[in-house]
Amino acid sequence: MNQNPGWIQNAGGFWVNPSFGFGLLNAMELINAARPTKWKTVPKQHICKTATTESNKKLEDGGEVNILVSSDRCENSSNEVMYLEHIQVVMNIDHTHRGDLEIWVISPSGTRTNLLQKRPKDSSPEGFKNWSFMSVQTWGEDPLGMWKLIVKDTELFPNSSGIVKNVTFVFYGTSEAPDHVIRAGGQRLYPTDMIPIAPTSSDEFLKLSTAELNSILNTPTRVSGTEYAPTYSAKVRTKLESARYKYLLRQLKEKEAEQERRWQRQRDRQLRKWKNQYDRYSYY
């Protein structure tokens, strides 16, 4: 699983993937943690809500709207959240084809989360009315600071437009550090064989040269102050190399196809030119 692209490490120290979430659970560790002598409940959950940010920004076809929302994490109140569990983004958007929209949120720590992808079968003109989008990707982060919301029209449906009216952030979490954070010394510990080795982007991964690939496979990974030098089998290396060569071959075929299309367009233009000349001379 750790060899799949898409893994990022958020500011809370958690590795997360849009396809696999936070990864596998260790059943034995779960059993051990549930023993009466070890079990500790998580701190009381708090809910911190930001003031509604009025935007009323027009979203053009193919354009995007950026909204900045400041969070004080409800500091010094009974709702203070210092350790996130999940977030909700409540939005009001008018749009002629809501399937056109993509929505992203960037946390103060820089973690980028996709809240909504474009949907070819969603041509509803209803937009989003007090619609709540939820994400756990910022688990463990501190919500204090400036959050950035990006609403993008992907031009999936032509001649679409809309208005991003307002947005409210709701943070769920605790004001005290959970026990697993305390026991790990403020960091999230992972077994060395579970640390992702591939770049976060599949395109970046497939473009790697042999030297770059070997560098990734052989570079020690720092976990909780200790360096580990992971070793990977020849089978893994062969698989990665094969994927890269398939990518390069596909790129070559696409380039050849584009050259063929360009030649076809030039030929068609020349044929039309000759035909026009022939028709003009035939008239006389």
mmCIF file with all atom_site columns, C-alpha atoms in Angstrom, residues 52-239:
data_model
loop_
_atom_site.group_PDB
_atom_site.id
_atom_site.type_symbol
_atom_site.label_atom_id
_atom_site.label_alt_id
_atom_site.label_comp_id
_atom_site.label_asym_id
_atom_site.label_entity_id
_atom_site.label_seq_id
_atom_site.pdbx_PDB_ins_code
_atom_site.Cartn_x
_atom_site.Cartn_y
_atom_site.Cartn_z
_atom_site.occupancy
_atom_site.B_iso_or_equiv
_atom_site.pdbx_formal_charge
_atom_site.auth_seq_id
_atom_site.auth_comp_id
_atom_site.auth_asym_id
_atom_site.auth_atom_id
_atom_site.pdbx_PDB_model_num
ATOM 1   C CA . THR A 1 52  ? -19.826 33.268 8.491   1.00 0.00 ? 52  THR A CA 1
ATOM 2   C CA . THR A 1 53  ? -17.693 34.854 5.787   1.00 0.00 ? 53  THR A CA 1
ATOM 3   C CA . GLU A 1 54  ? -19.847 36.671 3.252   1.00 0.00 ? 54  GLU A CA 1
ATOM 4   C CA . SER A 1 55  ? -18.290 36.445 -0.180  1.00 0.00 ? 55  SER A CA 1
ATOM 5   C CA . ASN A 1 56  ? -20.869 36.957 -2.947  1.00 0.00 ? 56  ASN A CA 1
ATOM 6   C CA . LYS A 1 57  ? -18.092 36.504 -5.485  1.00 0.00 ? 57  LYS A CA 1
ATOM 7   C CA . LYS A 1 58  ? -19.083 35.747 -9.053  1.00 0.00 ? 58  LYS A CA 1
ATOM 8   C CA . LEU A 1 59  ? -17.744 32.503 -10.493 1.00 0.00 ? 59  LEU A CA 1
ATOM 9   C CA . GLU A 1 60  ? -17.215 32.683 -14.244 1.00 0.00 ? 60  GLU A CA 1
ATOM 10  C CA . ASP A 1 61  ? -17.054 29.736 -16.627 1.00 0.00 ? 61  ASP A CA 1
ATOM 11  C CA . GLY A 1 62  ? -13.567 28.262 -16.185 1.00 0.00 ? 62  GLY A CA 1
ATOM 12  C CA . GLY A 1 63  ? -12.736 30.630 -13.331 1.00 0.00 ? 63  GLY A CA 1
ATOM 13  C CA . GLU A 1 64  ? -12.164 30.207 -9.625  1.00 0.00 ? 64  GLU A CA 1
ATOM 14  C CA . VAL A 1 65  ? -12.974 32.001 -6.394  1.00 0.00 ? 65  VAL A CA 1
ATOM 15  C CA . ASN A 1 66  ? -10.563 32.163 -3.449  1.00 0.00 ? 66  ASN A CA 1
ATOM 16  C CA . ILE A 1 67  ? -11.848 32.911 0.042   1.00 0.00 ? 67  ILE A CA 1
ATOM 17  C CA . LEU A 1 68  ? -9.704  33.416 3.146   1.00 0.00 ? 68  LEU A CA 1
ATOM 18  C CA . VAL A 1 69  ? -11.189 32.550 6.535   1.00 0.00 ? 69  VAL A CA 1
ATOM 19  C CA . SER A 1 70  ? -9.361  33.348 9.767   1.00 0.00 ? 70  SER A CA 1
ATOM 20  C CA . SER A 1 71  ? -9.635  31.005 12.744  1.00 0.00 ? 71  SER A CA 1
ATOM 21  C CA . ASP A 1 72  ? -8.717  31.813 16.347  1.00 0.00 ? 72  ASP A CA 1
ATOM 22  C CA . ARG A 1 73  ? -9.618  28.181 17.291  1.00 0.00 ? 73  ARG A CA 1
ATOM 23  C CA . CYS A 1 74  ? -12.059 29.662 19.880  1.00 0.00 ? 74  CYS A CA 1
ATOM 24  C CA . GLU A 1 75  ? -9.058  30.339 22.074  1.00 0.00 ? 75  GLU A CA 1
ATOM 25  C CA . ASN A 1 76  ? -9.615  30.824 25.817  1.00 0.00 ? 76  ASN A CA 1
ATOM 26  C CA . SER A 1 77  ? -13.197 29.591 25.602  1.00 0.00 ? 77  SER A CA 1
ATOM 27  C CA . SER A 1 78  ? -14.986 26.372 26.506  1.00 0.00 ? 78  SER A CA 1
ATOM 28  C CA . ASN A 1 79  ? -15.015 25.465 22.789  1.00 0.00 ? 79  ASN A CA 1
ATOM 29  C CA . GLU A 1 80  ? -11.279 25.795 22.182  1.00 0.00 ? 80  GLU A CA 1
ATOM 30  C CA . VAL A 1 81  ? -9.896  23.288 19.664  1.00 0.00 ? 81  VAL A CA 1
ATOM 31  C CA . MET A 1 82  ? -6.139  22.769 19.519  1.00 0.00 ? 82  MET A CA 1
ATOM 32  C CA . TYR A 1 83  ? -6.089  19.245 18.066  1.00 0.00 ? 83  TYR A CA 1
ATOM 33  C CA . LEU A 1 84  ? -8.375  18.707 15.089  1.00 0.00 ? 84  LEU A CA 1
ATOM 34  C CA . GLU A 1 85  ? -10.387 15.553 14.544  1.00 0.00 ? 85  GLU A CA 1
ATOM 35  C CA . HIS A 1 86  ? -12.321 16.702 11.498  1.00 0.00 ? 86  HIS A CA 1
ATOM 36  C CA . ILE A 1 87  ? -13.644 19.841 9.845   1.00 0.00 ? 87  ILE A CA 1
ATOM 37  C CA . GLN A 1 88  ? -16.891 20.856 8.200   1.00 0.00 ? 88  GLN A CA 1
ATOM 38  C CA . VAL A 1 89  ? -17.181 23.584 5.594   1.00 0.00 ? 89  VAL A CA 1
ATOM 39  C CA . VAL A 1 90  ? -20.752 24.851 5.253   1.00 0.00 ? 90  VAL A CA 1
ATOM 40  C CA . MET A 1 91  ? -21.350 26.693 1.997   1.00 0.00 ? 91  MET A CA 1
ATOM 41  C CA . ASN A 1 92  ? -24.013 28.490 0.013   1.00 0.00 ? 92  ASN A CA 1
ATOM 42  C CA . ILE A 1 93  ? -23.322 28.511 -3.717  1.00 0.00 ? 93  ILE A CA 1
ATOM 43  C CA . ASP A 1 94  ? -25.597 29.370 -6.628  1.00 0.00 ? 94  ASP A CA 1
ATOM 44  C CA . HIS A 1 95  ? -24.556 27.693 -9.880  1.00 0.00 ? 95  HIS A CA 1
ATOM 45  C CA . THR A 1 96  ? -26.180 26.737 -13.165 1.00 0.00 ? 96  THR A CA 1
ATOM 46  C CA . HIS A 1 97  ? -24.493 23.296 -13.232 1.00 0.00 ? 97  HIS A CA 1
ATOM 47  C CA . ARG A 1 98  ? -23.154 22.307 -9.840  1.00 0.00 ? 98  ARG A CA 1
ATOM 48  C CA . GLY A 1 99  ? -21.424 19.211 -11.270 1.00 0.00 ? 99  GLY A CA 1
ATOM 49  C CA . ASP A 1 100 ? -18.983 21.689 -12.800 1.00 0.00 ? 100 ASP A CA 1
ATOM 50  C CA . LEU A 1 101 ? -17.523 22.593 -9.427  1.00 0.00 ? 101 LEU A CA 1
ATOM 51  C CA . GLU A 1 102 ? -14.386 21.481 -7.648  1.00 0.00 ? 102 GLU A CA 1
ATOM 52  C CA . ILE A 1 103 ? -13.747 22.629 -4.081  1.00 0.00 ? 103 ILE A CA 1
ATOM 53  C CA . TRP A 1 104 ? -10.422 22.628 -2.249  1.00 0.00 ? 104 TRP A CA 1
ATOM 54  C CA . VAL A 1 105 ? -9.415  23.787 1.205   1.00 0.00 ? 105 VAL A CA 1
ATOM 55  C CA . ILE A 1 106 ? -5.888  24.581 2.407   1.00 0.00 ? 106 ILE A CA 1
ATOM 56  C CA . SER A 1 107 ? -5.217  24.553 6.143   1.00 0.00 ? 107 SER A CA 1
ATOM 57  C CA . PRO A 1 108 ? -2.988  27.118 7.909   1.00 0.00 ? 108 PRO A CA 1
ATOM 58  C CA . SER A 1 109 ? -0.290  24.423 7.955   1.00 0.00 ? 109 SER A CA 1
ATOM 59  C CA . GLY A 1 110 ? -0.513  23.975 4.184   1.00 0.00 ? 110 GLY A CA 1
ATOM 60  C CA . THR A 1 111 ? -2.411  20.674 3.983   1.00 0.00 ? 111 THR A CA 1
ATOM 61  C CA . ARG A 1 112 ? -4.438  20.700 0.757   1.00 0.00 ? 112 ARG A CA 1
ATOM 62  C CA . THR A 1 113 ? -7.738  18.794 0.804   1.00 0.00 ? 113 THR A CA 1
ATOM 63  C CA . ASN A 1 114 ? -10.133 18.082 -2.053  1.00 0.00 ? 114 ASN A CA 1
ATOM 64  C CA . LEU A 1 115 ? -13.668 18.499 -0.686  1.00 0.00 ? 115 LEU A CA 1
ATOM 65  C CA . LEU A 1 116 ? -15.490 18.052 -3.986  1.00 0.00 ? 116 LEU A CA 1
ATOM 66  C CA . GLN A 1 117 ? -14.621 16.751 -7.442  1.00 0.00 ? 117 GLN A CA 1
ATOM 67  C CA . LYS A 1 118 ? -16.357 17.545 -10.721 1.00 0.00 ? 118 LYS A CA 1
ATOM 68  C CA . ARG A 1 119 ? -19.268 15.229 -11.568 1.00 0.00 ? 119 ARG A CA 1
ATOM 69  C CA . PRO A 1 120 ? -20.320 14.762 -15.222 1.00 0.00 ? 120 PRO A CA 1
ATOM 70  C CA . LYS A 1 121 ? -23.766 13.392 -14.291 1.00 0.00 ? 121 LYS A CA 1
ATOM 71  C CA . ASP A 1 122 ? -24.691 16.207 -11.903 1.00 0.00 ? 122 ASP A CA 1
ATOM 72  C CA . SER A 1 123 ? -26.233 18.952 -14.044 1.00 0.00 ? 123 SER A CA 1
ATOM 73  C CA . SER A 1 124 ? -28.475 20.267 -11.262 1.00 0.00 ? 124 SER A CA 1
ATOM 74  C CA . PRO A 1 125 ? -29.004 24.055 -11.253 1.00 0.00 ? 125 PRO A CA 1
ATOM 75  C CA . GLU A 1 126 ? -29.810 23.982 -7.519  1.00 0.00 ? 126 GLU A CA 1
ATOM 76  C CA . GLY A 1 127 ? -26.286 24.777 -6.362  1.00 0.00 ? 127 GLY A CA 1
ATOM 77  C CA . PHE A 1 128 ? -25.488 24.130 -2.706  1.00 0.00 ? 128 PHE A CA 1
ATOM 78  C CA . LYS A 1 129 ? -27.797 25.445 0.008   1.00 0.00 ? 129 LYS A CA 1
ATOM 79  C CA . ASN A 1 130 ? -26.216 25.320 3.481   1.00 0.00 ? 130 ASN A CA 1
ATOM 80  C CA . TRP A 1 131 ? -24.310 22.298 2.218   1.00 0.00 ? 131 TRP A CA 1
ATOM 81  C CA . SER A 1 132 ? -21.822 20.758 4.631   1.00 0.00 ? 132 SER A CA 1
ATOM 82  C CA . PHE A 1 133 ? -18.581 19.280 3.282   1.00 0.00 ? 133 PHE A CA 1
ATOM 83  C CA . MET A 1 134 ? -16.555 17.199 5.748   1.00 0.00 ? 134 MET A CA 1
ATOM 84  C CA . SER A 1 135 ? -12.923 16.084 5.827   1.00 0.00 ? 135 SER A CA 1
ATOM 85  C CA . VAL A 1 136 ? -10.658 14.253 8.278   1.00 0.00 ? 136 VAL A CA 1
ATOM 86  C CA . GLN A 1 137 ? -7.487  14.917 6.280   1.00 0.00 ? 137 GLN A CA 1
ATOM 87  C CA . THR A 1 138 ? -6.291  17.585 8.735   1.00 0.00 ? 138 THR A CA 1
ATOM 88  C CA . TRP A 1 139 ? -6.565  15.197 11.703  1.00 0.00 ? 139 TRP A CA 1
ATOM 89  C CA . GLY A 1 140 ? -4.174  16.231 14.462  1.00 0.00 ? 140 GLY A CA 1
ATOM 90  C CA . GLU A 1 141 ? -3.490  19.725 13.109  1.00 0.00 ? 141 GLU A CA 1
ATOM 91  C CA . ASP A 1 142 ? -3.939  23.030 14.922  1.00 0.00 ? 142 ASP A CA 1
ATOM 92  C CA . PRO A 1 143 ? -6.763  25.054 13.285  1.00 0.00 ? 143 PRO A CA 1
ATOM 93  C CA . LEU A 1 144 ? -5.296  28.395 14.359  1.00 0.00 ? 144 LEU A CA 1
ATOM 94  C CA . GLY A 1 145 ? -4.567  30.708 11.442  1.00 0.00 ? 145 GLY A CA 1
ATOM 95  C CA . MET A 1 146 ? -5.766  31.453 7.929   1.00 0.00 ? 146 MET A CA 1
ATOM 96  C CA . TRP A 1 147 ? -7.726  28.856 5.967   1.00 0.00 ? 147 TRP A CA 1
ATOM 97  C CA . LYS A 1 148 ? -8.041  29.155 2.204   1.00 0.00 ? 148 LYS A CA 1
ATOM 98  C CA . LEU A 1 149 ? -11.054 27.918 0.268   1.00 0.00 ? 149 LEU A CA 1
ATOM 99  C CA . ILE A 1 150 ? -10.870 27.460 -3.510  1.00 0.00 ? 150 ILE A CA 1
ATOM 100 C CA . VAL A 1 151 ? -14.017 26.990 -5.603  1.00 0.00 ? 151 VAL A CA 1
ATOM 101 C CA . LYS A 1 152 ? -13.266 26.223 -9.241  1.00 0.00 ? 152 LYS A CA 1
ATOM 102 C CA . ASP A 1 153 ? -15.464 25.993 -12.333 1.00 0.00 ? 153 ASP A CA 1
ATOM 103 C CA . THR A 1 154 ? -13.958 23.171 -14.418 1.00 0.00 ? 154 THR A CA 1
ATOM 104 C CA . GLU A 1 155 ? -15.806 24.000 -17.679 1.00 0.00 ? 155 GLU A CA 1
ATOM 105 C CA . LEU A 1 156 ? -17.304 20.507 -17.637 1.00 0.00 ? 156 LEU A CA 1
ATOM 106 C CA . PHE A 1 157 ? -20.578 22.112 -18.714 1.00 0.00 ? 157 PHE A CA 1
ATOM 107 C CA . PRO A 1 158 ? -20.226 25.011 -21.187 1.00 0.00 ? 158 PRO A CA 1
ATOM 108 C CA . ASN A 1 159 ? -21.461 28.510 -20.388 1.00 0.00 ? 159 ASN A CA 1
ATOM 109 C CA . SER A 1 160 ? -21.812 27.861 -16.661 1.00 0.00 ? 160 SER A CA 1
ATOM 110 C CA . SER A 1 161 ? -21.675 30.536 -14.001 1.00 0.00 ? 161 SER A CA 1
ATOM 111 C CA . GLY A 1 162 ? -22.515 31.079 -10.378 1.00 0.00 ? 162 GLY A CA 1
ATOM 112 C CA . ILE A 1 163 ? -22.002 32.986 -7.154  1.00 0.00 ? 163 ILE A CA 1
ATOM 113 C CA . VAL A 1 164 ? -20.134 31.815 -4.059  1.00 0.00 ? 164 VAL A CA 1
ATOM 114 C CA . LYS A 1 165 ? -22.306 33.462 -1.426  1.00 0.00 ? 165 LYS A CA 1
ATOM 115 C CA . ASN A 1 166 ? -20.848 32.551 1.972   1.00 0.00 ? 166 ASN A CA 1
ATOM 116 C CA . VAL A 1 167 ? -18.879 29.977 3.921   1.00 0.00 ? 167 VAL A CA 1
ATOM 117 C CA . THR A 1 168 ? -18.576 28.851 7.543   1.00 0.00 ? 168 THR A CA 1
ATOM 118 C CA . PHE A 1 169 ? -15.891 26.595 9.005   1.00 0.00 ? 169 PHE A CA 1
ATOM 119 C CA . VAL A 1 170 ? -16.709 24.225 11.867  1.00 0.00 ? 170 VAL A CA 1
ATOM 120 C CA . PHE A 1 171 ? -13.823 22.553 13.702  1.00 0.00 ? 171 PHE A CA 1
ATOM 121 C CA . TYR A 1 172 ? -14.247 19.389 15.760  1.00 0.00 ? 172 TYR A CA 1
ATOM 122 C CA . GLY A 1 173 ? -11.498 18.341 18.135  1.00 0.00 ? 173 GLY A CA 1
ATOM 123 C CA . THR A 1 174 ? -10.030 18.687 21.599  1.00 0.00 ? 174 THR A CA 1
ATOM 124 C CA . SER A 1 175 ? -8.203  21.291 23.632  1.00 0.00 ? 175 SER A CA 1
ATOM 125 C CA . GLU A 1 176 ? -6.019  18.636 25.266  1.00 0.00 ? 176 GLU A CA 1
ATOM 126 C CA . ALA A 1 177 ? -3.539  16.380 23.528  1.00 0.00 ? 177 ALA A CA 1
ATOM 127 C CA . PRO A 1 178 ? -4.886  12.840 22.948  1.00 0.00 ? 178 PRO A CA 1
ATOM 128 C CA . ASP A 1 179 ? -3.069  10.052 24.787  1.00 0.00 ? 179 ASP A CA 1
ATOM 129 C CA . HIS A 1 180 ? -1.454  8.636  21.639  1.00 0.00 ? 180 HIS A CA 1
ATOM 130 C CA . VAL A 1 181 ? 0.124   12.034 20.945  1.00 0.00 ? 181 VAL A CA 1
ATOM 131 C CA . ILE A 1 182 ? 1.481   12.289 24.494  1.00 0.00 ? 182 ILE A CA 1
ATOM 132 C CA . ARG A 1 183 ? 2.908   8.753  24.440  1.00 0.00 ? 183 ARG A CA 1
ATOM 133 C CA . ALA A 1 184 ? 4.606   9.388  21.096  1.00 0.00 ? 184 ALA A CA 1
ATOM 134 C CA . GLY A 1 185 ? 6.245   12.570 22.328  1.00 0.00 ? 185 GLY A CA 1
ATOM 135 C CA . GLY A 1 186 ? 4.120   14.789 20.127  1.00 0.00 ? 186 GLY A CA 1
ATOM 136 C CA . GLN A 1 187 ? 4.749   12.803 16.956  1.00 0.00 ? 187 GLN A CA 1
ATOM 137 C CA . ARG A 1 188 ? 2.958   10.070 15.064  1.00 0.00 ? 188 ARG A CA 1
ATOM 138 C CA . LEU A 1 189 ? 5.063   6.889  14.928  1.00 0.00 ? 189 LEU A CA 1
ATOM 139 C CA . TYR A 1 190 ? 4.923   4.502  11.981  1.00 0.00 ? 190 TYR A CA 1
ATOM 140 C CA . PRO A 1 191 ? 6.602   1.163  11.265  1.00 0.00 ? 191 PRO A CA 1
ATOM 141 C CA . THR A 1 192 ? 9.380   1.731  8.742   1.00 0.00 ? 192 THR A CA 1
ATOM 142 C CA . ASP A 1 193 ? 7.835   -0.632 6.190   1.00 0.00 ? 193 ASP A CA 1
ATOM 143 C CA . MET A 1 194 ? 4.644   1.452  6.143   1.00 0.00 ? 194 MET A CA 1
ATOM 144 C CA . ILE A 1 195 ? 6.233   4.808  5.313   1.00 0.00 ? 195 ILE A CA 1
ATOM 145 C CA . PRO A 1 196 ? 5.270   5.841  1.754   1.00 0.00 ? 196 PRO A CA 1
ATOM 146 C CA . ILE A 1 197 ? 8.161   5.759  -0.700  1.00 0.00 ? 197 ILE A CA 1
ATOM 147 C CA . ALA A 1 198 ? 6.555   7.163  -3.849  1.00 0.00 ? 198 ALA A CA 1
ATOM 148 C CA . PRO A 1 199 ? 6.154   10.876 -4.649  1.00 0.00 ? 199 PRO A CA 1
ATOM 149 C CA . THR A 1 200 ? 2.704   12.289 -3.904  1.00 0.00 ? 200 THR A CA 1
ATOM 150 C CA . SER A 1 201 ? 1.890   12.779 -7.586  1.00 0.00 ? 201 SER A CA 1
ATOM 151 C CA . SER A 1 202 ? 1.566   9.792  -9.899  1.00 0.00 ? 202 SER A CA 1
ATOM 152 C CA . ASP A 1 203 ? 2.858   11.913 -12.797 1.00 0.00 ? 203 ASP A CA 1
ATOM 153 C CA . GLU A 1 204 ? 5.951   12.913 -10.821 1.00 0.00 ? 204 GLU A CA 1
ATOM 154 C CA . PHE A 1 205 ? 6.458   9.288  -9.847  1.00 0.00 ? 205 PHE A CA 1
ATOM 155 C CA . LEU A 1 206 ? 6.298   8.004  -13.412 1.00 0.00 ? 206 LEU A CA 1
ATOM 156 C CA . LYS A 1 207 ? 8.653   10.683 -14.743 1.00 0.00 ? 207 LYS A CA 1
ATOM 157 C CA . LEU A 1 208 ? 11.490  9.632  -12.455 1.00 0.00 ? 208 LEU A CA 1
ATOM 158 C CA . SER A 1 209 ? 14.812  8.688  -13.980 1.00 0.00 ? 209 SER A CA 1
ATOM 159 C CA . THR A 1 210 ? 16.583  5.527  -12.851 1.00 0.00 ? 210 THR A CA 1
ATOM 160 C CA . ALA A 1 211 ? 18.968  7.568  -10.698 1.00 0.00 ? 211 ALA A CA 1
ATOM 161 C CA . GLU A 1 212 ? 16.103  9.490  -9.069  1.00 0.00 ? 212 GLU A CA 1
ATOM 162 C CA . LEU A 1 213 ? 14.208  6.271  -8.453  1.00 0.00 ? 213 LEU A CA 1
ATOM 163 C CA . ASN A 1 214 ? 17.201  4.665  -6.763  1.00 0.00 ? 214 ASN A CA 1
ATOM 164 C CA . SER A 1 215 ? 17.683  7.790  -4.673  1.00 0.00 ? 215 SER A CA 1
ATOM 165 C CA . ILE A 1 216 ? 14.133  7.528  -3.314  1.00 0.00 ? 216 ILE A CA 1
ATOM 166 C CA . LEU A 1 217 ? 14.452  3.812  -2.632  1.00 0.00 ? 217 LEU A CA 1
ATOM 167 C CA . ASN A 1 218 ? 17.760  4.170  -0.806  1.00 0.00 ? 218 ASN A CA 1
ATOM 168 C CA . THR A 1 219 ? 17.303  7.442  1.090   1.00 0.00 ? 219 THR A CA 1
ATOM 169 C CA . PRO A 1 220 ? 16.947  6.897  4.862   1.00 0.00 ? 220 PRO A CA 1
ATOM 170 C CA . THR A 1 221 ? 13.647  8.055  6.315   1.00 0.00 ? 221 THR A CA 1
ATOM 171 C CA . ARG A 1 222 ? 13.615  9.989  9.577   1.00 0.00 ? 222 ARG A CA 1
ATOM 172 C CA . VAL A 1 223 ? 10.963  8.864  12.035  1.00 0.00 ? 223 VAL A CA 1
ATOM 173 C CA . SER A 1 224 ? 10.781  10.342 15.522  1.00 0.00 ? 224 SER A CA 1
ATOM 174 C CA . GLY A 1 225 ? 14.420  11.386 15.491  1.00 0.00 ? 225 GLY A CA 1
ATOM 175 C CA . THR A 1 226 ? 15.765  8.059  14.221  1.00 0.00 ? 226 THR A CA 1
ATOM 176 C CA . GLU A 1 227 ? 16.923  7.294  10.689  1.00 0.00 ? 227 GLU A CA 1
ATOM 177 C CA . TYR A 1 228 ? 15.840  4.087  9.004   1.00 0.00 ? 228 TYR A CA 1
ATOM 178 C CA . ALA A 1 229 ? 17.304  2.878  5.719   1.00 0.00 ? 229 ALA A CA 1
ATOM 179 C CA . PRO A 1 230 ? 14.492  0.874  4.084   1.00 0.00 ? 230 PRO A CA 1
ATOM 180 C CA . THR A 1 231 ? 15.401  -1.939 1.718   1.00 0.00 ? 231 THR A CA 1
ATOM 181 C CA . TYR A 1 232 ? 13.229  -2.852 -1.241  1.00 0.00 ? 232 TYR A CA 1
ATOM 182 C CA . SER A 1 233 ? 13.149  -6.076 -3.187  1.00 0.00 ? 233 SER A CA 1
ATOM 183 C CA . ALA A 1 234 ? 14.111  -6.472 -6.825  1.00 0.00 ? 234 ALA A CA 1
ATOM 184 C CA . LYS A 1 235 ? 10.431  -7.144 -7.534  1.00 0.00 ? 235 LYS A CA 1
ATOM 185 C CA . VAL A 1 236 ? 9.463   -3.699 -6.231  1.00 0.00 ? 236 VAL A CA 1
ATOM 186 C CA . ARG A 1 237 ? 12.223  -2.019 -8.225  1.00 0.00 ? 237 ARG A CA 1
ATOM 187 C CA . THR A 1 238 ? 11.177  -3.856 -11.396 1.00 0.00 ? 238 THR A CA 1
ATOM 188 C CA . LYS A 1 239 ? 7.572   -2.809 -10.884 1.00 0.00 ? 239 LYS A CA 1
#
